[in-house]
Amino acid sequence: MDRFQAMKVFMGVVEANSFTRAADNLGLPRATVTNTIQGLENHLKVRLLNRTTRSVSLTADGAAYYERCARILAELEETEAAFQDAARRPQGRLRVDVAGPVGRDILIPNLCEFHSRYPDVELVIGMGDRPVDLVQEAVDCVIRAGELVDSTLVARRIGSLSFVTCGSAEYLERYGEPTTLEELQQHRAVHYFSSVSGRNFDWDFLVDGVSMPVRMEGSIAVNDSDAYITCGLKNFGLIQPARFMALPHLESGALKEILPQWKPSPVPMSVLYPQNRHLSPKVRAFADWAAELFARCPLLSGCNGAGLPAGECRYPDRKPSYTVRDMLVDDNAALTG
């Protein structure tokens, strides 16, 4: 017995609610449909369908078997489609959503490379860091920072965002430089708050490989990374921004790194897409290209940027400045869109 064919015939009878209509829909003789169902029931040693002269209905065992058949056949079709798609050249409209600075400073300057490699893909790039409903807004994938919390999405890691604890030279001269985590309690900090929940984010340090949150006091809170850096430069308190945002100011001396022996925890950067469909060739192509792009940039591949000129990302034959501004993780909301 061809069990996959038997499953298809069984599902056809259930969905048509008739042996005759199922035979017509499947292009099979009615006798073949009847014999297939009988053979399936004999093989399983259970009754799947109740038959009368006027109707067909599922038994309890039949209902359970139907659900499993539907799941198995759907997975089989998606698996076959994935391999068939892999053989095709990526093409069609691809809608991507990224944080504004990532789009402006990383993706857009390198789009010629992507277009040369995949000329049949039409890229539509939305820039922002708001939560996005990928299904409702017809977005194919997003690039976000943070841990995945939405179980309906799949995350492909493409890089890592590092942070730095620092203060302005004037602030540290006035209030002194902390040398231990405990001494931070004697200092003020600029708070960064979530645009979604409204709460301030605690600071974070890696101590012996374990993340340790530290609650800081402060008199000002913002939810924009440019404003966050500016407040630090204007002596409102210590800050903990993304390292590649702070690099120009660190190297000019306007900001100074403190507590370098305790680094803030790095944050993964990922391409996210819905898990309920197989990965299309165009999304796979974009994710592969983005991973290559980020790997060529030390500041976005987990390195701390030591030894790099301010903002430099060292792509071959060009030296774009990476002053990415809005990459602080906004609670977990960034990963739901």
Coordinates of C-alpha atoms in Angstrom, one line a residue:
M1 CA 0.0 0.0 0.0
D2 CA 1.2 3.5 -0.9
R3 CA 0.5 5.1 2.5
F4 CA 1.0 8.7 1.3
Q5 CA -1.5 8.1 -1.5
A6 CA -3.9 6.5 0.9
M7 CA -3.6 9.5 3.2
K8 CA -4.4 11.8 0.3
V9 CA -7.4 9.7 -0.7
F10 CA -8.6 9.6 2.9
M11 CA -8.3 13.4 3.3
G12 CA -10.1 13.8 -0.1
V13 CA -13.1 11.8 1.1
V14 CA -13.3 13.7 4.4
E15 CA -13.0 17.1 2.7
A16 CA -15.5 16.2 0.0
N17 CA -17.8 14.4 2.5
S18 CA -18.4 11.9 -0.3
F19 CA -16.7 8.9 -1.9
T20 CA -18.0 9.9 -5.3
R21 CA -17.0 13.6 -5.1
A22 CA -13.6 12.6 -3.8
A23 CA -13.1 10.2 -6.7
D24 CA -14.0 13.0 -9.1
N25 CA -11.7 15.5 -7.4
L26 CA -8.8 13.1 -7.3
G27 CA -9.4 11.8 -10.8
L28 CA -9.8 8.2 -9.6
P29 CA -12.4 5.5 -10.1
R30 CA -14.9 5.4 -7.2
A31 CA -14.0 1.7 -6.7
T32 CA -10.3 2.7 -6.2
V33 CA -11.2 5.2 -3.6
T34 CA -13.4 2.7 -1.7
N35 CA -10.8 0.0 -1.9
T36 CA -8.1 2.4 -0.7
I37 CA -10.1 3.4 2.4
Q38 CA -10.9 -0.2 3.2
G39 CA -7.3 -1.1 2.8
L40 CA -6.2 1.7 5.1
E41 CA -8.7 0.8 7.8
N42 CA -7.5 -2.9 7.6
H43 CA -3.9 -1.7 7.8
L44 CA -4.6 0.5 10.8
K45 CA -7.1 -2.0 12.3
V46 CA -9.5 0.9 13.2
R47 CA -12.6 2.3 11.6
L48 CA -11.9 5.7 10.2
L49 CA -15.3 6.6 8.6
N50 CA -18.9 6.0 9.3
R51 CA -20.8 5.4 6.1
T52 CA -24.4 5.6 5.3
T53 CA -26.2 5.8 1.9
R54 CA -26.4 9.6 2.3
S55 CA -23.3 10.7 4.2
V56 CA -19.8 10.1 5.4
S57 CA -18.6 11.1 8.9
L58 CA -15.4 10.7 10.8
T59 CA -15.1 8.4 13.8
A60 CA -13.0 9.5 16.8
D61 CA -10.0 7.6 15.4
G62 CA -10.7 9.0 12.0
A63 CA -10.6 12.6 13.3
A64 CA -7.3 12.0 15.1
Y65 CA -5.9 10.4 12.0
Y66 CA -7.1 13.2 9.7
E67 CA -5.3 15.8 11.8
R68 CA -2.0 13.9 11.7
C69 CA -2.4 13.3 8.0
A70 CA -2.9 17.0 7.3
R71 CA 0.2 17.9 9.3
I72 CA 2.4 15.2 7.7
L73 CA 1.3 16.0 4.1
A74 CA 1.7 19.8 4.7
E75 CA 5.3 19.2 6.0
L76 CA 6.1 17.0 3.1
E77 CA 4.8 19.6 0.6
E78 CA 6.8 22.3 2.3
T79 CA 10.0 20.2 2.3
E80 CA 9.6 19.4 -1.4
A81 CA 8.9 23.1 -2.2
A82 CA 12.0 24.2 -0.3
F83 CA 14.3 22.0 -2.4
Q84 CA 12.5 23.1 -5.6
D85 CA 12.8 26.7 -4.6
A86 CA 16.5 26.3 -3.8
A87 CA 17.1 25.4 -7.5
R88 CA 15.5 28.6 -8.7
R89 CA 17.3 31.9 -8.9
P90 CA 16.1 34.3 -6.1
Q91 CA 13.6 36.7 -7.6
G92 CA 10.6 38.9 -6.8
R93 CA 9.7 41.6 -4.4
L94 CA 11.5 41.4 -1.0
R95 CA 10.3 43.7 1.8
V96 CA 12.8 44.2 4.6
D97 CA 12.5 46.3 7.8
V98 CA 15.7 47.5 9.6
A99 CA 16.7 50.1 12.1
G100 CA 17.3 53.4 10.3
P101 CA 21.0 53.7 10.8
V102 CA 21.6 50.1 9.7
G103 CA 19.7 50.8 6.5
R104 CA 21.4 54.1 5.8
D105 CA 25.0 53.3 6.9
I106 CA 25.3 49.5 6.1
L107 CA 22.7 48.2 3.7
I108 CA 22.2 51.1 1.3
P109 CA 25.9 51.8 0.6
N110 CA 26.3 48.1 -0.3
L111 CA 23.1 47.5 -2.3
C112 CA 25.1 47.5 -5.6
E113 CA 26.8 44.4 -4.4
F114 CA 23.5 42.7 -3.6
H115 CA 21.9 43.8 -6.8
S116 CA 24.8 42.5 -8.9
R117 CA 24.5 39.2 -7.2
Y118 CA 20.7 39.0 -7.3
P119 CA 19.4 41.2 -10.1
D120 CA 15.9 39.7 -10.1
V121 CA 15.2 40.7 -6.5
E122 CA 13.3 43.9 -5.9
L123 CA 14.3 45.2 -2.5
V124 CA 11.8 47.3 -0.5
I125 CA 13.6 48.6 2.7
G126 CA 11.6 50.1 5.5
M127 CA 13.7 51.9 8.2
G128 CA 12.6 52.1 11.8
D129 CA 12.9 50.2 15.1
R130 CA 9.2 49.9 15.9
P131 CA 7.4 46.6 16.4
V132 CA 6.4 45.2 13.1
D133 CA 3.7 42.5 12.4
L134 CA 5.4 40.6 9.6
V135 CA 2.3 38.9 8.5
Q136 CA -0.2 41.8 8.7
E137 CA 2.3 44.2 7.1
A138 CA 3.5 41.7 4.5
V139 CA 7.2 42.1 5.6
D140 CA 9.4 39.2 4.6
C141 CA 12.1 39.7 7.2
V142 CA 13.5 42.2 9.6
I143 CA 17.0 42.9 11.1
R144 CA 16.8 43.5 14.9
A145 CA 19.0 43.4 17.9
G146 CA 18.2 41.3 21.0
E147 CA 17.1 37.9 22.0
L148 CA 14.1 36.2 20.2
V149 CA 11.0 36.2 22.3
D150 CA 8.3 35.7 19.6
S151 CA 7.8 32.0 19.1
T152 CA 6.2 32.6 15.7
L153 CA 9.5 33.9 14.3
V154 CA 12.8 32.3 13.4
A155 CA 16.1 34.2 14.1
R156 CA 19.2 33.8 12.0
R157 CA 22.2 35.3 13.8
I158 CA 24.2 37.6 11.6
G159 CA 26.3 39.7 14.1
S160 CA 26.7 41.0 17.6
L161 CA 26.4 44.4 19.0
S162 CA 28.8 45.5 21.7
F163 CA 28.4 48.3 24.3
V164 CA 30.7 50.5 26.3
T165 CA 30.4 52.2 29.7
C166 CA 31.7 55.8 29.5
G167 CA 31.3 59.3 30.7
S168 CA 32.4 62.8 29.5
A169 CA 35.8 64.0 30.4
E170 CA 34.3 66.9 32.2
Y171 CA 31.9 64.8 34.2
L172 CA 34.7 62.4 35.3
E173 CA 36.9 65.3 36.3
R174 CA 34.2 66.8 38.4
Y175 CA 32.9 63.6 40.1
G176 CA 35.8 61.2 39.8
E177 CA 36.1 57.9 37.9
P178 CA 34.6 54.8 39.5
T179 CA 36.9 51.9 39.8
T180 CA 34.5 49.2 41.0
L181 CA 30.9 48.4 40.2
E182 CA 29.9 49.3 43.8
E183 CA 31.3 52.9 43.3
L184 CA 28.7 53.4 40.5
Q185 CA 26.1 54.0 43.2
Q186 CA 27.9 57.3 43.9
H187 CA 27.3 58.4 40.3
R188 CA 24.4 59.6 38.1
A189 CA 23.5 58.0 34.8
V190 CA 21.4 59.0 31.8
H191 CA 18.5 56.6 31.6
Y192 CA 17.4 55.0 28.3
F193 CA 13.7 54.1 28.4
S194 CA 11.6 51.7 26.4
S195 CA 9.3 53.2 23.8
V196 CA 7.0 50.3 24.4
S197 CA 6.8 49.8 28.1
G198 CA 8.1 53.2 29.2
R199 CA 10.4 51.7 31.8
N200 CA 14.1 52.5 32.2
F201 CA 16.6 49.8 31.2
D202 CA 19.0 48.7 33.9
W203 CA 22.7 48.7 33.2
D204 CA 24.4 45.4 32.6
F205 CA 27.9 44.0 33.1
L206 CA 29.6 40.6 32.5
V207 CA 31.1 39.5 35.8
D208 CA 33.0 36.1 35.5
G209 CA 30.9 35.4 32.4
V210 CA 27.6 36.0 34.1
S211 CA 25.4 39.0 33.3
M212 CA 24.9 41.3 36.3
P213 CA 22.2 44.0 36.2
V214 CA 23.0 47.3 38.0
R215 CA 20.4 49.9 38.8
M216 CA 21.6 53.4 38.4
E217 CA 20.2 56.7 39.7
G218 CA 19.7 59.6 37.3
S219 CA 17.6 62.7 36.6
I220 CA 17.0 62.4 32.9
A221 CA 15.7 59.7 30.6
V222 CA 15.5 59.5 26.8
N223 CA 14.5 57.0 24.2
D224 CA 16.6 58.2 21.3
S225 CA 20.3 57.1 20.9
D226 CA 21.4 60.4 19.6
A227 CA 19.9 62.2 22.5
Y228 CA 21.4 59.6 24.8
I229 CA 25.0 60.3 23.6
T230 CA 24.4 64.0 23.7
C231 CA 23.2 63.9 27.3
G232 CA 26.4 62.0 28.2
L233 CA 28.5 64.6 26.4
K234 CA 26.6 67.4 28.2
N235 CA 27.5 65.9 31.6
F236 CA 24.1 64.7 32.7
G237 CA 25.6 61.4 33.8
L238 CA 27.4 58.2 32.7
I239 CA 26.1 56.3 29.7
Q240 CA 26.3 52.8 28.3
P241 CA 25.8 53.2 24.5
A242 CA 26.6 50.9 21.6
R243 CA 30.3 51.0 21.1
F244 CA 30.3 52.0 17.4
M245 CA 28.1 55.0 18.3
A246 CA 30.6 56.1 21.0
L247 CA 33.8 55.4 19.1
P248 CA 34.3 58.9 17.5
H249 CA 33.8 60.5 20.9
L250 CA 36.0 58.0 22.7
E251 CA 38.8 58.6 20.3
S252 CA 38.5 62.4 20.4
G253 CA 38.6 62.3 24.2
A254 CA 35.1 63.8 24.6
L255 CA 34.1 60.5 26.2
K256 CA 36.2 58.1 28.3
E257 CA 35.6 54.4 28.8
I258 CA 35.3 53.4 32.5
L259 CA 35.4 50.0 34.1
P260 CA 36.9 48.3 31.0
Q261 CA 37.5 45.1 32.9
W262 CA 33.7 44.6 33.2
K263 CA 32.1 44.8 29.7
P264 CA 28.4 45.1 29.1
S265 CA 26.8 42.0 27.7
P266 CA 26.9 41.9 23.9
V267 CA 23.5 41.7 22.1
P268 CA 22.9 39.4 19.1
M269 CA 21.8 40.9 15.8
S270 CA 19.6 38.7 13.7
V271 CA 17.5 38.4 10.6
L272 CA 14.0 37.4 11.6
Y273 CA 11.3 35.8 9.5
P274 CA 8.1 33.8 10.1
Q275 CA 8.5 30.1 10.9
N276 CA 5.2 28.9 9.5
R277 CA 6.5 28.9 5.9
H278 CA 9.6 27.4 4.3
L279 CA 12.5 29.9 3.8
S280 CA 12.1 31.4 0.3
P281 CA 15.2 31.7 -2.0
K282 CA 15.0 35.5 -1.8
V283 CA 14.9 35.6 2.0
R284 CA 17.7 33.1 2.2
A285 CA 19.8 35.1 -0.2
F286 CA 19.3 38.3 1.7
A287 CA 20.1 36.6 5.1
D288 CA 23.3 35.1 3.6
W289 CA 24.4 38.4 2.1
A290 CA 23.6 40.3 5.4
A291 CA 25.6 37.8 7.4
E292 CA 28.6 38.3 5.0
L293 CA 28.3 42.1 5.2
F294 CA 28.2 42.1 9.0
A295 CA 31.1 39.6 9.3
R296 CA 33.3 42.1 7.4
C297 CA 32.6 44.8 10.0
P298 CA 34.4 44.2 13.3
L299 CA 32.0 46.6 15.1
L300 CA 29.1 44.4 14.1
S301 CA 30.6 41.0 14.3
G302 CA 31.3 40.9 18.1
C303 CA 34.6 42.8 18.1
N304 CA 34.9 45.9 20.3
G305 CA 36.5 48.1 17.7
A306 CA 39.9 48.3 19.4
G307 CA 42.5 49.8 17.0
L308 CA 39.9 51.1 14.5
P309 CA 39.8 54.7 13.6
A310 CA 36.6 56.4 14.8
G311 CA 33.6 54.8 13.2
E312 CA 35.6 52.8 10.7
C313 CA 34.2 49.5 9.5
R314 CA 37.0 48.5 7.1
Y315 CA 35.1 47.2 4.1
P316 CA 37.3 46.4 1.1
D317 CA 38.2 49.5 -1.0
R318 CA 36.0 51.8 1.1
K319 CA 35.9 53.2 4.6
P320 CA 32.3 54.2 5.5
S321 CA 31.7 55.7 8.9
Y322 CA 29.4 53.7 11.0
T323 CA 27.7 56.0 13.5
V324 CA 24.7 53.7 13.9
R325 CA 22.3 55.5 16.3
D326 CA 19.2 53.5 17.1
M327 CA 20.5 50.1 18.0
L328 CA 19.8 50.0 21.7
V329 CA 17.4 47.1 22.3
D330 CA 14.0 48.5 23.0
D331 CA 12.8 46.0 25.6
N332 CA 12.0 42.8 23.6
A333 CA 9.6 44.7 21.3
A334 CA 12.3 45.0 18.6
L335 CA 12.2 41.3 18.0
T336 CA 8.5 41.2 17.4
G337 CA 9.1 43.4 14.5

